[in-house]
Coordinates of C-alpha atoms in Angstrom, one line a residue:
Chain A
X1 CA 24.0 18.8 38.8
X2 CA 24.0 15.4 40.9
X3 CA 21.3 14.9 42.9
X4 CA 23.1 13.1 45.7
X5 CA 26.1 11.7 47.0
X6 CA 26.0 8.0 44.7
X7 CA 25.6 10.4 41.9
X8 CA 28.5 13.2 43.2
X9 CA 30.5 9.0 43.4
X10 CA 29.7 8.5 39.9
X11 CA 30.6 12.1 38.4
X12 CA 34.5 11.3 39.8
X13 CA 34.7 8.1 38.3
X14 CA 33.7 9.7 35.1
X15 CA 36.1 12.4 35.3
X16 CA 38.7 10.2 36.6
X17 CA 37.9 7.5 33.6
X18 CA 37.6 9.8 30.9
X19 CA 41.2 11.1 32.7
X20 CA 42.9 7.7 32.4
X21 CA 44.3 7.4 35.4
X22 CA 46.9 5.7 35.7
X23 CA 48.3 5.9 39.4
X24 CA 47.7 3.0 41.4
X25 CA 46.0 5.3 43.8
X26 CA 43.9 7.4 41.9
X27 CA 42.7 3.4 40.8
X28 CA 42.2 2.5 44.4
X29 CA 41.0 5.5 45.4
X30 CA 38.3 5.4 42.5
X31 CA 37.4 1.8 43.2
X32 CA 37.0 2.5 47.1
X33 CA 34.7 5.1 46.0
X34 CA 33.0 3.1 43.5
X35 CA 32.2 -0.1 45.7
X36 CA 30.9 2.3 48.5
X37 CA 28.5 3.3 46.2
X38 CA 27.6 0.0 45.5
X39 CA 26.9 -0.2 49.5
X40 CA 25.3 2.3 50.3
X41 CA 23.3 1.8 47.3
X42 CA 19.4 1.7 47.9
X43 CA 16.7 -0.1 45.7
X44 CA 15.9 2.3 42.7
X45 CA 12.3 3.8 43.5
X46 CA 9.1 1.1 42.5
X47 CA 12.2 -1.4 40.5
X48 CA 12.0 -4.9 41.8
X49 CA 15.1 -6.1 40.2
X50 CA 16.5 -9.6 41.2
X51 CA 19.7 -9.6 43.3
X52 CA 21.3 -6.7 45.3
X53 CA 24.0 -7.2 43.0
X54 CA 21.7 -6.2 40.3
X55 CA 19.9 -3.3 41.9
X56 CA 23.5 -1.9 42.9
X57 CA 24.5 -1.3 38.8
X58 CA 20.9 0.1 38.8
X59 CA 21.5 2.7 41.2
X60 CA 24.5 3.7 38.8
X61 CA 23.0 2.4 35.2
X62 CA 19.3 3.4 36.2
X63 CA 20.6 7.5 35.8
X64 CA 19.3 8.9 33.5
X65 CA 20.6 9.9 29.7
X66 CA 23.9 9.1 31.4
X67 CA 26.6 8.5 28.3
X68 CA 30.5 8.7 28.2
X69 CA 33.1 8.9 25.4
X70 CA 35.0 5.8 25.1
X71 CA 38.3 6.2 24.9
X72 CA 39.2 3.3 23.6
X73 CA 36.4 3.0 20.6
X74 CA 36.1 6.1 20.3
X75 CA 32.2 5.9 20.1
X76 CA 30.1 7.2 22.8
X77 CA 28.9 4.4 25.1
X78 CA 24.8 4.7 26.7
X79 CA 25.4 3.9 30.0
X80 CA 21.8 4.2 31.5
X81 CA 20.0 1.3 31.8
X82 CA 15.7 1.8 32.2
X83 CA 15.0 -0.3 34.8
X84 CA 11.2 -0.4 34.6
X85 CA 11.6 -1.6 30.3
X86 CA 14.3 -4.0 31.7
X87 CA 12.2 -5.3 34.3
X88 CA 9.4 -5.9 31.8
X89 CA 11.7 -7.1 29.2
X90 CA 12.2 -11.1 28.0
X91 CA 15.2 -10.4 30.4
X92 CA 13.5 -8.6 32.9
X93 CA 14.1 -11.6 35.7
X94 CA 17.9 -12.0 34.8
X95 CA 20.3 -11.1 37.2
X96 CA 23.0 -8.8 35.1
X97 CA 25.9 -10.9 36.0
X98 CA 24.2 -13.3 33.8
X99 CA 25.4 -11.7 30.4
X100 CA 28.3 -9.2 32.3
X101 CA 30.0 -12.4 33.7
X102 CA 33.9 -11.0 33.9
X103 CA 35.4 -7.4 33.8
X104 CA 32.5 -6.0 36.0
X105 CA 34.2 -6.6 39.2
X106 CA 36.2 -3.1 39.4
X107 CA 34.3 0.4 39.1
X108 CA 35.1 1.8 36.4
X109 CA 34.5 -1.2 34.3
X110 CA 37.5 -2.1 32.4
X111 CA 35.5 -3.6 29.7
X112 CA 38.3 -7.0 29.1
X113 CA 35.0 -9.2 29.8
X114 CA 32.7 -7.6 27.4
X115 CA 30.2 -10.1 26.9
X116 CA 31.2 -12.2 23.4
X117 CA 29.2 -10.7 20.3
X118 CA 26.0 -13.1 19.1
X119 CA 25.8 -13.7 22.7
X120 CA 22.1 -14.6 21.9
X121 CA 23.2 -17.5 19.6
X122 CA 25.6 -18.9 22.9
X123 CA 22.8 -18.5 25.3
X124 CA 19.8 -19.5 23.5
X125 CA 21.8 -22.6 21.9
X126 CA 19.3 -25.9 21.9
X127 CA 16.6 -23.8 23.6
X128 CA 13.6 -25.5 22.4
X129 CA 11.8 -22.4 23.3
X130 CA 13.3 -20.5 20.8
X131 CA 14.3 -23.6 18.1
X132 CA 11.4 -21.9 15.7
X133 CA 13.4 -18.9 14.9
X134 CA 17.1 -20.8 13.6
X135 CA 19.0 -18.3 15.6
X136 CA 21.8 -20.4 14.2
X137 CA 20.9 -19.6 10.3
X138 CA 19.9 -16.0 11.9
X139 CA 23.8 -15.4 12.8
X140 CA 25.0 -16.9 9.5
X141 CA 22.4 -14.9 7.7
X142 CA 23.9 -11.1 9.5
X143 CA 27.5 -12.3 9.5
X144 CA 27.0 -12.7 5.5
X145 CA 25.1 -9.2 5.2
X146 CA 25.9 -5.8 4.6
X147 CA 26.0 -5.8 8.9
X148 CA 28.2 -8.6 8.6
X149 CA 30.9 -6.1 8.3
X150 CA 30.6 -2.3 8.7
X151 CA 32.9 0.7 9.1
X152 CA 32.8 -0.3 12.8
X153 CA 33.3 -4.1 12.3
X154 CA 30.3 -6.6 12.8
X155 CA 26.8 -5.3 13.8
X156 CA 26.3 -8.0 16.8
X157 CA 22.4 -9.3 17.5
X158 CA 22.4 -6.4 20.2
X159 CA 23.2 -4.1 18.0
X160 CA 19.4 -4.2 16.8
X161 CA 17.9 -5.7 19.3
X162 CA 18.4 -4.0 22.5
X163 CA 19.1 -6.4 24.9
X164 CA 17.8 -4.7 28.0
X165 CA 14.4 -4.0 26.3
X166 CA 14.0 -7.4 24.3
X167 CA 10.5 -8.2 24.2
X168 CA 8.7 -11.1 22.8
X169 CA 7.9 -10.7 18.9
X170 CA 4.7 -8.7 18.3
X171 CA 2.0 -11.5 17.4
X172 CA -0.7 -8.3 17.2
X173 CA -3.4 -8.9 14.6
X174 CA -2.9 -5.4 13.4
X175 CA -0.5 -5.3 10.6
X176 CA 0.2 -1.9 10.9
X177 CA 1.5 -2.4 14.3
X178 CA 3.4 -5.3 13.6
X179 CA 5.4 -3.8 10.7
X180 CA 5.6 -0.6 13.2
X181 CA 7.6 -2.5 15.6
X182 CA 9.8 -4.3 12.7
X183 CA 10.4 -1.0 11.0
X184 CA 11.2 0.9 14.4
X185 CA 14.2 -1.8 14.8
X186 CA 15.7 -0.5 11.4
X187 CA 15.0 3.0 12.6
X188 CA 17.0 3.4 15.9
X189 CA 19.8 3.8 13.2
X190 CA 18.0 4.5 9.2
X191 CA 15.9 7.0 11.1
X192 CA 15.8 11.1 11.0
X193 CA 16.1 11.0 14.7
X194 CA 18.4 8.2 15.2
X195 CA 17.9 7.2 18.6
X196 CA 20.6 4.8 19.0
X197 CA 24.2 6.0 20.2
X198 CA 27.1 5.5 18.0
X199 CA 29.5 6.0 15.0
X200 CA 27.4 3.7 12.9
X201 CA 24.1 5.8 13.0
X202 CA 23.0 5.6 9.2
X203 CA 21.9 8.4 7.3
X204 CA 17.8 9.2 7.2
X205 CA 16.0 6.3 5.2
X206 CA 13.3 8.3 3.8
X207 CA 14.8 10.4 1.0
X208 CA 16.2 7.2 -0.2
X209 CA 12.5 5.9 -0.9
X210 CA 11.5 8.9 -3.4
X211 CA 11.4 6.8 -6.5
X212 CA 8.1 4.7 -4.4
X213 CA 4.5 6.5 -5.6
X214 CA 4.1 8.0 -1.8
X215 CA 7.0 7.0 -0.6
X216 CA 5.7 7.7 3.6
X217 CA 3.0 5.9 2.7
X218 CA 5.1 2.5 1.7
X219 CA 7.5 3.2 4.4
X220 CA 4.8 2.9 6.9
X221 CA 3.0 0.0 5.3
X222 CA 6.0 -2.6 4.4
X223 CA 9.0 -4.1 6.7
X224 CA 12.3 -2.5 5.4
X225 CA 13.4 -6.4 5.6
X226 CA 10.8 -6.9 2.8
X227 CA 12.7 -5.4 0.1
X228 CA 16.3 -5.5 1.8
X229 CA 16.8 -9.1 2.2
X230 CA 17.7 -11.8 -0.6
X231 CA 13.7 -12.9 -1.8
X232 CA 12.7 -16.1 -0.1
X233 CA 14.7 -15.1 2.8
X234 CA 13.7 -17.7 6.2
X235 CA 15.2 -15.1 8.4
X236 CA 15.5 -11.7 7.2
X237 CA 18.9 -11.1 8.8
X238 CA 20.5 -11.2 5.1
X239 CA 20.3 -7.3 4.6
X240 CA 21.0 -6.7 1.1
X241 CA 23.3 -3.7 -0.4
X242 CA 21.5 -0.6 -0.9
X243 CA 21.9 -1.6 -4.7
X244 CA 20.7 -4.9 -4.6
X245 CA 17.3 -4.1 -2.8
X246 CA 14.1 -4.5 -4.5
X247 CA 13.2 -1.9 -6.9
X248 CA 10.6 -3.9 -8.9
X249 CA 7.2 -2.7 -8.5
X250 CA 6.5 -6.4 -9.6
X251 CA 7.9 -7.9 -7.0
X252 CA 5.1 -7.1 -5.0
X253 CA 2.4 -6.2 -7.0
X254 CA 1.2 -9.6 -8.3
X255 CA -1.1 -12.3 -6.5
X256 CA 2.4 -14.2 -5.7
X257 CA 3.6 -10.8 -3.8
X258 CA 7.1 -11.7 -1.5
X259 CA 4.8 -8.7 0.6
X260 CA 2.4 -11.6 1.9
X261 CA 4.3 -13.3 3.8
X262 CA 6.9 -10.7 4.5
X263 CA 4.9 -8.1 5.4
X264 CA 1.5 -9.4 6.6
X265 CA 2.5 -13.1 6.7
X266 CA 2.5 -15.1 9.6
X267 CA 4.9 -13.9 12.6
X268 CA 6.1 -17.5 13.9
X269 CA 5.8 -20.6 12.3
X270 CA 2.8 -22.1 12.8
X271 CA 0.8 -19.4 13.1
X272 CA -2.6 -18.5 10.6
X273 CA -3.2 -15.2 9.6
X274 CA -4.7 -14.4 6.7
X275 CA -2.7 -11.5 4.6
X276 CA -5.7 -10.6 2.4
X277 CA -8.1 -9.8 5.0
X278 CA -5.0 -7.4 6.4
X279 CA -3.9 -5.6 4.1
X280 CA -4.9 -4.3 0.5
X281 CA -2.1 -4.2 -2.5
X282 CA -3.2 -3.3 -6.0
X283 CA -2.0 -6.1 -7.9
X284 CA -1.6 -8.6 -5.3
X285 CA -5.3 -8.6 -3.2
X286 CA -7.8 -9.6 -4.8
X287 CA -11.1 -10.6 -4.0
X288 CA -12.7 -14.1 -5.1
X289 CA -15.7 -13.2 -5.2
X290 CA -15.9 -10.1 -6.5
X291 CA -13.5 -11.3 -9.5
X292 CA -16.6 -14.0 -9.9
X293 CA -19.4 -11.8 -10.1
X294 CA -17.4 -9.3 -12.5
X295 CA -16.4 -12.0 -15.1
X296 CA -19.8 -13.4 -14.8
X297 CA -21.5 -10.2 -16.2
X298 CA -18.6 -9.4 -18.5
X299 CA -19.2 -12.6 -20.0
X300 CA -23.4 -12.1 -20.3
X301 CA -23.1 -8.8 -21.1
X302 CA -20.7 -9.6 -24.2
X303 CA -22.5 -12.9 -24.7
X304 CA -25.5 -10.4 -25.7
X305 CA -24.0 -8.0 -27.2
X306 CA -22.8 -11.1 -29.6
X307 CA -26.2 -12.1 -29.8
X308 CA -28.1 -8.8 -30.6
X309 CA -24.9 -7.6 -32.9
X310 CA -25.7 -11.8 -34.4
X311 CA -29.7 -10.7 -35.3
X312 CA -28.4 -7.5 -36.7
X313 CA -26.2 -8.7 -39.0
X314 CA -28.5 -11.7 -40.1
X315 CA -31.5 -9.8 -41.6
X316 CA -29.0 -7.3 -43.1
X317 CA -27.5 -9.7 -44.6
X318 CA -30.8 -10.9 -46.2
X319 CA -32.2 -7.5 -47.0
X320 CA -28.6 -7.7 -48.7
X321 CA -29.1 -10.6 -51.1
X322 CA -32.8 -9.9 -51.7
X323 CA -31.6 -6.6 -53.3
X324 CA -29.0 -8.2 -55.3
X325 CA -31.3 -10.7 -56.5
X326 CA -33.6 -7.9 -57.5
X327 CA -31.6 -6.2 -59.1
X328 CA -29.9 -9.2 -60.9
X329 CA -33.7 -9.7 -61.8
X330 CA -36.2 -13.0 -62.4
X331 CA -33.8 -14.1 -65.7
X332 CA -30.7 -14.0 -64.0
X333 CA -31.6 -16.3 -61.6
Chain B
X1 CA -32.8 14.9 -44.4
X2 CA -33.2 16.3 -41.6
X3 CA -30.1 18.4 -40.1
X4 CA -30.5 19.0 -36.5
X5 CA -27.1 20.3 -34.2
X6 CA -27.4 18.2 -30.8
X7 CA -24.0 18.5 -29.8
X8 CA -22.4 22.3 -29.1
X9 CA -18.8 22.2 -29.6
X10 CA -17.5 22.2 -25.8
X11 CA -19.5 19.2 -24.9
X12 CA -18.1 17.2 -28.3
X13 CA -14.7 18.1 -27.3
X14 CA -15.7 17.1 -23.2
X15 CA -16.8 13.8 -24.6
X16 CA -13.4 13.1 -26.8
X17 CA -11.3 14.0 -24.3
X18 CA -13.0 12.1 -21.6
X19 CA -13.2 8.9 -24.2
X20 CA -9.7 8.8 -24.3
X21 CA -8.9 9.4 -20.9
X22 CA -11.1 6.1 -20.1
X23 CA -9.1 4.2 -22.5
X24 CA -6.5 5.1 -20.5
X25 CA -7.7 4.1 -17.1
X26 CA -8.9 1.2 -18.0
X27 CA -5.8 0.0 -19.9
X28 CA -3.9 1.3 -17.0
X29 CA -6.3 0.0 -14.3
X30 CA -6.5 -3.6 -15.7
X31 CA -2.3 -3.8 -15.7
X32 CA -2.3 -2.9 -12.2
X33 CA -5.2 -4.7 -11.2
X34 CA -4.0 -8.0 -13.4
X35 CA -0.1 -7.3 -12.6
X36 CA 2.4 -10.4 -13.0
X37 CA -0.2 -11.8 -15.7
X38 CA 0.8 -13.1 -18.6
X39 CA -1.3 -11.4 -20.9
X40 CA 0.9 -8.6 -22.5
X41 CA 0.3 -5.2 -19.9
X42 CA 1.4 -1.7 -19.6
X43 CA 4.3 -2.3 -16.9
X44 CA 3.8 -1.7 -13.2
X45 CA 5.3 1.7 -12.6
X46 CA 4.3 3.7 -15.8
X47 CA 0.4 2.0 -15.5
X48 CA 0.9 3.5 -12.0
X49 CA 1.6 6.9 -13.4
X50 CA -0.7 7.0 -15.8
X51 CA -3.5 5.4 -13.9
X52 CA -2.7 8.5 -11.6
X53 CA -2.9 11.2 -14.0
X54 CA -6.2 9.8 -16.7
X55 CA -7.7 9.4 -13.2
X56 CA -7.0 13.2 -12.3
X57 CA -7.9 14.6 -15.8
X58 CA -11.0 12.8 -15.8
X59 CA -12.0 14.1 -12.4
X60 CA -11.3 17.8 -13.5
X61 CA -13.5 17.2 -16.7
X62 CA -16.5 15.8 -14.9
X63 CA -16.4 19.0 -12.5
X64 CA -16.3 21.0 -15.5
X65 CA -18.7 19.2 -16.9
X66 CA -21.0 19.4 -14.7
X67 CA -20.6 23.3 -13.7
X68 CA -20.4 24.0 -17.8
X69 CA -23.9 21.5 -18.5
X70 CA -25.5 23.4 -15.6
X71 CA -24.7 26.7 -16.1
X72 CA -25.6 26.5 -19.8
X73 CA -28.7 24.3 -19.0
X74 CA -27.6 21.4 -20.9
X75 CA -27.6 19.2 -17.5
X76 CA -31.3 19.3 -18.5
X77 CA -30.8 16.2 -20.7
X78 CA -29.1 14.4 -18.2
X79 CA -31.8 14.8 -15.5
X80 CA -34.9 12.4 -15.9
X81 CA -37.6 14.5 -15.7
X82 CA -40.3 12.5 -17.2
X83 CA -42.5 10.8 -14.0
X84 CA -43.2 8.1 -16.1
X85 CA -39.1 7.5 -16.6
X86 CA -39.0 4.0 -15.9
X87 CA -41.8 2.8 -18.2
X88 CA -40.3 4.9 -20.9
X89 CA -36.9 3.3 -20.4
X90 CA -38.6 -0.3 -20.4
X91 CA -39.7 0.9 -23.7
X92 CA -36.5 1.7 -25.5
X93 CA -35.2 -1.3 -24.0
X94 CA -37.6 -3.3 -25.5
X95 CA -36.7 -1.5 -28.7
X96 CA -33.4 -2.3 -28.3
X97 CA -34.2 -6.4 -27.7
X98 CA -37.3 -6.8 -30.3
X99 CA -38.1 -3.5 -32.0
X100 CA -35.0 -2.7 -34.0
X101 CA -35.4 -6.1 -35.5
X102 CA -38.6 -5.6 -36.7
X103 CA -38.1 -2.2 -38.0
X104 CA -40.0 -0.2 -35.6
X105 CA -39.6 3.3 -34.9
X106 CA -37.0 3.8 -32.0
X107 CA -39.6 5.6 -29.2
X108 CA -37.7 8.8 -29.0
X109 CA -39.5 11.6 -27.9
X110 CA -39.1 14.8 -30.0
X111 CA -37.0 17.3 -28.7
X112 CA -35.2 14.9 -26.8
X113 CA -31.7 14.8 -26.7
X114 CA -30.9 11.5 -24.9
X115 CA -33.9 9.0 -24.9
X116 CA -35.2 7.4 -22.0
X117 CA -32.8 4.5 -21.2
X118 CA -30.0 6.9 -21.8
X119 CA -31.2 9.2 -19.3
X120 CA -31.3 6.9 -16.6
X121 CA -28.1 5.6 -17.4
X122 CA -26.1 8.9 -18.1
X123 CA -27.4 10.0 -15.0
X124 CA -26.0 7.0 -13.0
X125 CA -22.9 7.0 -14.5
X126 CA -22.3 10.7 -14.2
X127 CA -24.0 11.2 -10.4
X128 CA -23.6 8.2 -8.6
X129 CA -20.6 6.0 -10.7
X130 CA -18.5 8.7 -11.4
X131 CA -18.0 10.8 -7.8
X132 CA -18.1 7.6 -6.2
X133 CA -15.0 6.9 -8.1
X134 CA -13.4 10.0 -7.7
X135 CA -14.1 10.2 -3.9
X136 CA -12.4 6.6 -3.7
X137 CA -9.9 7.2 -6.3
X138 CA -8.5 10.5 -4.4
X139 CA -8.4 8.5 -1.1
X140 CA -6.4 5.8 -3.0
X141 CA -4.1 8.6 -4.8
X142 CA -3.8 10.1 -0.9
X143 CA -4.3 7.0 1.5
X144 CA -3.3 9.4 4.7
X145 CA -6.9 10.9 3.9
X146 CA -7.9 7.6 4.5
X147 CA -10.0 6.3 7.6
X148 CA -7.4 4.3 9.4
X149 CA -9.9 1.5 9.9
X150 CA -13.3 0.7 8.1
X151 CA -15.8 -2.6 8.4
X152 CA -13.5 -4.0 10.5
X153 CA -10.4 -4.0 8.4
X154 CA -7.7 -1.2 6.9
X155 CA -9.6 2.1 5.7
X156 CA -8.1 1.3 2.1
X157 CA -9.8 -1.8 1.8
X158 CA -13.3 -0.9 1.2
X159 CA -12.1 2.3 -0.8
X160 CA -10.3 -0.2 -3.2
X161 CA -13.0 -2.7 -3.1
X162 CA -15.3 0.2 -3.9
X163 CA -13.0 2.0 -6.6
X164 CA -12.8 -1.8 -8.4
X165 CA -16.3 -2.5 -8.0
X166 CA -17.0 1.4 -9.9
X167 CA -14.7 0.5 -12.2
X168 CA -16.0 -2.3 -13.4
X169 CA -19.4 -1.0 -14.1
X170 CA -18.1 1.7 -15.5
X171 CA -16.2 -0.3 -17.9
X172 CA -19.5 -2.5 -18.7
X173 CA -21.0 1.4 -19.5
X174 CA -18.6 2.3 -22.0
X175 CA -18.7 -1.1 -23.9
X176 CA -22.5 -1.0 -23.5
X177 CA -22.0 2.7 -24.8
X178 CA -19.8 1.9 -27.6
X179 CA -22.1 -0.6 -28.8
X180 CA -25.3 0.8 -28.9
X181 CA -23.7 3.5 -30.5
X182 CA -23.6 1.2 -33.6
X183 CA -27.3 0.7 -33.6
X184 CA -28.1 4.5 -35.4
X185 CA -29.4 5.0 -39.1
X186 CA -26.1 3.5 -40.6
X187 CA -23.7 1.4 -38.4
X188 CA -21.2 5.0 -38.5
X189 CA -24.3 7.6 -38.0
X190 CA -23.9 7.9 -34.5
X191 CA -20.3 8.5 -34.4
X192 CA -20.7 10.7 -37.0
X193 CA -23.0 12.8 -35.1
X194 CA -20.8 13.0 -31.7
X195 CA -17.9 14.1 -34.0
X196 CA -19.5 17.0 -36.0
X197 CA -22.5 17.6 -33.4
X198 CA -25.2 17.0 -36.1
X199 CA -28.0 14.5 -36.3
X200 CA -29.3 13.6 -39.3
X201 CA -32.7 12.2 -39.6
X202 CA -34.3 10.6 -42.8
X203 CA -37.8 11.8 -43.3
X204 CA -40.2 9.6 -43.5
X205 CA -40.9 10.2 -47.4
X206 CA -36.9 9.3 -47.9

């Protein structure tokens, strides 16, 4: 049940949008509504967002769990916004017109200026900011992958990453933590509680992982991208098919693991962290100095047994020929 | 010739079993360990596997082991009793380095199943080695068991480190065992006897 009389506002343009209406009054008559919302629209409680323009589609978007079927996709479309993880997003200080530059005008939206997919790559084009992460080669890389082109047509960067919750990339020294907040990306869809909205929600990821020796174990401890991306991937945007994943134990399991830098590897270039102090993989970690100290006393310890096995064998061998000579006897020598 | 039975029949068959089940883990342990090599291994996944299951059977036969040895009393030849242990142990040591050269007479106490040096050693290996291993080698085999964190870095760390470390030594033991194993009457005698369960001693008139 609304709460108050913007909300009671909303509820009809729903209706009324999910109606198609068609009459130019019941258009006018929805927009009049709609804009006097917008006026009599107060600042969402404790949100400091930028512009009144902005804190008006808060006091709509900032409802919560507020979703509609789209007609026109046929998908259902998340219409709430959180204001406090926008505000504390990398977007946080951007007014919304920013991205939602046409077709935002008339309540309901009409959706003809949906923002342009890879918006990011348009934006963030020659910012020196963000040259480190290609997002060039990053949109080549998805266009050419299995998200390149889905049931529901091109997964765009937004898609993933949510735009009104973007937050800088997790530089925590805790692995775990990082590969948490890599993995979770994969998850709003590959998870068994998909959280994001949509047609293309994925079946669960985990029973596909049963041939792994604990399989929840190696789901929590490597980046999906690890093993479904091409091997020496710069960006790890090139999701692989299913059947062209890494199934080789190999792979990662030897001192030149593609887990290293993948997994526990440094997060931006430029930056030093040190994989083996991070993480332990049979196969792959190994300590120097314990590998010393173990082939130095396999190497005395045989050395002696040599040795001792050496003056065993001499005197027997001795003991040998003085019995053969003995019993040849003094004339047969 | 003197016939003596040393061995009963459960602990021969104990022994065997657990022989081959350390071949196993360590053929097993070194692939994984030594993975991508290019020294000929067991492959990844089936080393894996096998690692797994040698390590499980050999965990089930030391706790039988040691419930069957104390139960029957047998654990009494694996527990130094002797106060003066260590100066006994320096002894057969020494045998081993000088006296078996020179044709001594190994300082074996009568009665005594394991001598000195063994004692010490079988009780290392069976006490301290061998649940240390196990403890670590379940927490590998079930890393949510685990510590999250430990010395500062990801609870598996140490437990590998540790699990390594026990396996090496153990690995030292069993060529160290095999060996000295050679050094009986005749270079076979000794094998012999864990086999059938019988010593035979020459007297001294033979």
């Amino acid at each position: 049940m609304p709460h108050c009389w913007t909300e009671w506002v909303i509820l009809v343009q729903i209706i009324g949008h999910d109606r198609r209406p068609d009459s130019v009054w019941s258009r006018t008559i929805l927009a009049v509504l709609g804009l006097a919302a917008a006026v009599i629209a107060w600042p969402a409680d404790g949100a400091e967002l930028a512009d009144s323009e902005t804190r008006a589609c808060q006091h709509c978007h900032g409802l919560p769990d507020w979703r509609i079927h789209d007609p026109v996709s046929g998908n259902a479309l998340e219409l709430s916004i959180d204001s406090a993880a926008y505000l504390g997003s990398s977007h946080g200080e951007l007014p919304c017109r920013t991205c939602h530059e046409w077709g935002y005008d008339k309540i309901p939206h009409t959706g003809a200026g949906h923002y342009p997919i890879y918006l990011c790559v348009v934006c963030h084009d020659k910012d020196r900011a963000l040259e480190s992460f290609h997002l060039d080669e990053r949109k080549t890389d998805l266009r050419g992958s299995v998200h390149g082109a889905t049931d529901d047509g091109p997964l765009d960067c937004h898609s993933c990453h949510d735009p009104h919750d973007f937050r800088p990339i997790n530089d925590s020294a805790d692995a775990l933590k990082r590969i948490e907040q890599s993995n979770a990306v994969c998850l709003r869809c590959h998870g068994r509680v998909p959280r994001a909205a949509g047609s293309f929600v994925q079946p669960d990821a985990e029973p596909f992982h049963g041939h792994f020796p604990n399989p929840a174990n190696h789901l929590r401890k490597i980046k999906c991208v690890a093993c479904h991306t091409a091997a020496g991937s710069a960006t790890f945007h090139d999701i692989k098919p299913k059947e062209q994943s890494v199934d080789d134990c190999g792979q990662c399991h030897t001192p030149t693991s593609r887990l290293l830098d993948a997994v526990y590897g440094a997060q931006r270039p430029g930056q030093q962290t040190n994989p083996g102090e991070d993480a332990y993989v049979i196969g792959s970690t190994r300590s120097p100095r314990l590998e010393r100290l173990s082939q130095i006393l396999f190497a005395i310890l045989l050395g002696a047994i040599a040795m001792h096995a050496i003056a065993r064998v001499i005197p027997w061998q001795r003991s040998r020929r003085q019995r053969s000579s003995d019993e040849r006897g003094p004339d047969d020598a | 010739m003197t016939r003596e039975v040393v061995n009963p029949l459960w602990l021969r068959v104990w022994h065997g079993a657990l022989a081959l089940l350390f071949m196993g883990l360590i053929a097993t342990g070194v692939s994984m360990h030594y993975a991508g090599s290019e020294w000929p291994m067991v492959p990844f996944r089936i080393a894996v596997m096998g690692h797994n299951a040698c390590g499980i059977g050999a965990a089930l036969l030391w706790l039988f082991f040691v419930i069957r040895s104390a139960v029957s009393g047998h654990l009494a030849h694996y527990v130094p009793a002797d106060l003066h242990i260590i100066h006994s142990a320096v002894l057969q040591a020494r045998y081993y380095a000088f006296g078996m050269f020179r044709g001594d007479a190994p300082p074996l106490s009568p009665g005594l199943r394991n001598n000195s040096a063994q004692q010490l050693v079988y009780a290392f290996v069976l006490f301290v080695l061998m649940p240390f291993s196990i403890v670590s080698g379940v927490l590998l085999l079930f890393p949510i068991l685990a510590p999250e964190h430990a010395l500062g870095r990801p609870g598996l760390w140490p437990m590998a480190i540790l699990h390594l470390s026990v396996g090496y030594l153990l690995t030292l033991f069993v060529v160290v065992h095999v060996y000295l194993a050679t050094t009986g009457e005749t270079f076979f005698a000794l094998f012999r006897e864990m086999i059938t369960g019988v010593r035979e001693t020459s007297d001294p008139k033979d």
